[in-house]
Amino acid sequence: MTVLEKVNVLQKVPIFYGIRTESLARVAALAQEVGYDARQQLYRENDAADSMFVVVEGEVELVRDGRETQKVGAHQVVGAFALLAGDTQPESAVAAV
């Protein structure tokens, strides 16, 4: 994905609404594109929060204490709040589709 394509994705993500395109381009230049197979973990509950993920396609299940608490789809973010708070992840994130 090019930086411009990443900017287009970020502009659809609520946490980035209202951010100038130039600023989003800097974020997009740093962003790494990764893919996950179904059932592969992005991070585990209580892991140190060192990244956040923007779901581009598919879904991510958030799991706490072994139970799914939420499904997150395209243009949503997982891991951001713990990262910004400097905290551990409150749940696991698992690729669903």
Tab-separated table of C-alpha atoms in Angstrom:
chain	number	residue	atom	x	y	z
A	1	MET	CA	0.000	0.000	0.000
A	2	THR	CA	1.371	3.428	-0.908
A	3	VAL	CA	1.499	6.325	1.551
A	4	LEU	CA	-1.404	7.946	-0.300
A	5	GLU	CA	-3.471	4.754	-0.033
A	6	LYS	CA	-2.686	4.580	3.694
A	7	VAL	CA	-3.767	8.213	4.110
A	8	ASN	CA	-7.061	7.387	2.377
A	9	VAL	CA	-7.624	4.548	4.869
A	10	LEU	CA	-6.681	6.692	7.884
A	11	GLN	CA	-9.119	9.415	6.813
A	12	LYS	CA	-11.946	6.885	7.308
A	13	VAL	CA	-10.884	5.988	10.869
A	14	PRO	CA	-12.784	7.935	13.552
A	15	ILE	CA	-9.733	8.468	15.785
A	16	PHE	CA	-8.108	10.361	12.884
A	17	TYR	CA	-11.111	12.502	11.884
A	18	GLY	CA	-10.172	16.157	11.546
A	19	ILE	CA	-6.426	15.517	11.279
A	20	ARG	CA	-4.776	17.398	8.430
A	21	THR	CA	-3.745	15.354	5.394
A	22	GLU	CA	-0.097	16.383	5.843
A	23	SER	CA	-0.096	15.008	9.395
A	24	LEU	CA	-1.800	11.805	8.281
A	25	ALA	CA	0.868	11.408	5.595
A	26	ARG	CA	3.547	11.415	8.323
A	27	VAL	CA	1.623	8.764	10.259
A	28	ALA	CA	1.081	6.747	7.076
A	29	ALA	CA	4.800	6.867	6.256
A	30	LEU	CA	5.541	5.233	9.634
A	31	ALA	CA	2.713	2.705	9.460
A	32	GLN	CA	3.580	-0.876	8.598
A	33	GLU	CA	1.160	-3.005	6.641
A	34	VAL	CA	0.752	-6.487	8.127
A	35	GLY	CA	-1.630	-9.323	7.463
A	36	TYR	CA	-2.931	-12.010	9.779
A	37	ASP	CA	-4.455	-15.412	9.169
A	38	ALA	CA	-7.757	-16.301	10.832
A	39	ARG	CA	-7.293	-17.094	14.555
A	40	GLN	CA	-3.820	-15.479	14.625
A	41	GLN	CA	-3.263	-13.186	17.614
A	42	LEU	CA	-2.320	-9.547	17.123
A	43	TYR	CA	-1.574	-9.219	20.844
A	44	ARG	CA	-2.456	-10.949	24.108
A	45	GLU	CA	-4.334	-9.745	27.157
A	46	ASN	CA	-1.896	-8.061	29.593
A	47	ASP	CA	0.821	-7.603	26.937
A	48	ALA	CA	2.667	-4.296	27.081
A	49	ALA	CA	0.973	-1.930	24.641
A	50	ASP	CA	3.584	-1.068	22.027
A	51	SER	CA	1.427	-0.758	18.897
A	52	MET	CA	-2.025	-0.054	17.617
A	53	PHE	CA	-3.760	-1.583	14.630
A	54	VAL	CA	-6.107	-0.120	12.041
A	55	VAL	CA	-8.349	-2.806	10.585
A	56	VAL	CA	-8.338	-2.345	6.817
A	57	GLU	CA	-10.394	-5.415	5.929
A	58	GLY	CA	-11.840	-8.376	7.773
A	59	GLU	CA	-12.593	-8.439	11.483
A	60	VAL	CA	-10.714	-8.652	14.763
A	61	GLU	CA	-12.213	-10.273	17.855
A	62	LEU	CA	-11.419	-8.736	21.229
A	63	VAL	CA	-11.281	-11.416	23.914
A	64	ARG	CA	-11.104	-10.915	27.684
A	65	ASP	CA	-10.861	-13.811	30.139
A	66	GLY	CA	-11.444	-16.252	27.286
A	67	ARG	CA	-14.718	-14.644	26.118
A	68	GLU	CA	-15.283	-12.492	23.056
A	69	THR	CA	-16.279	-8.995	24.144
A	70	GLN	CA	-16.424	-7.245	20.790
A	71	LYS	CA	-15.811	-7.610	17.047
A	72	VAL	CA	-14.035	-4.780	15.272
A	73	GLY	CA	-14.245	-4.259	11.521
A	74	ALA	CA	-12.819	-2.134	8.753
A	75	HIS	CA	-11.750	1.410	9.612
A	76	GLN	CA	-11.693	0.726	13.335
A	77	VAL	CA	-8.686	0.685	15.654
A	78	VAL	CA	-7.544	-1.835	18.264
A	79	GLY	CA	-4.841	-1.325	20.863
A	80	ALA	CA	-4.822	2.463	20.732
A	81	PHE	CA	-6.130	3.362	24.173
A	82	ALA	CA	-3.707	1.133	26.069
A	83	LEU	CA	-0.855	2.452	23.905
A	84	LEU	CA	-1.767	6.085	24.556
A	85	ALA	CA	-2.232	5.416	28.275
A	86	GLY	CA	1.083	3.551	28.524
A	87	ASP	CA	-0.803	0.595	29.964
A	88	THR	CA	-1.076	-3.130	29.217
A	89	GLN	CA	-3.639	-4.477	26.778
A	90	PRO	CA	-6.942	-5.118	28.581
A	91	GLU	CA	-7.910	-7.889	26.143
A	92	SER	CA	-6.467	-10.122	23.440
A	93	ALA	CA	-6.986	-9.278	19.779
A	94	VAL	CA	-7.455	-12.171	17.355
A	95	ALA	CA	-7.905	-12.036	13.570
A	96	ALA	CA	-11.399	-13.320	12.811
A	97	VAL	CA	-11.665	-13.182	9.017
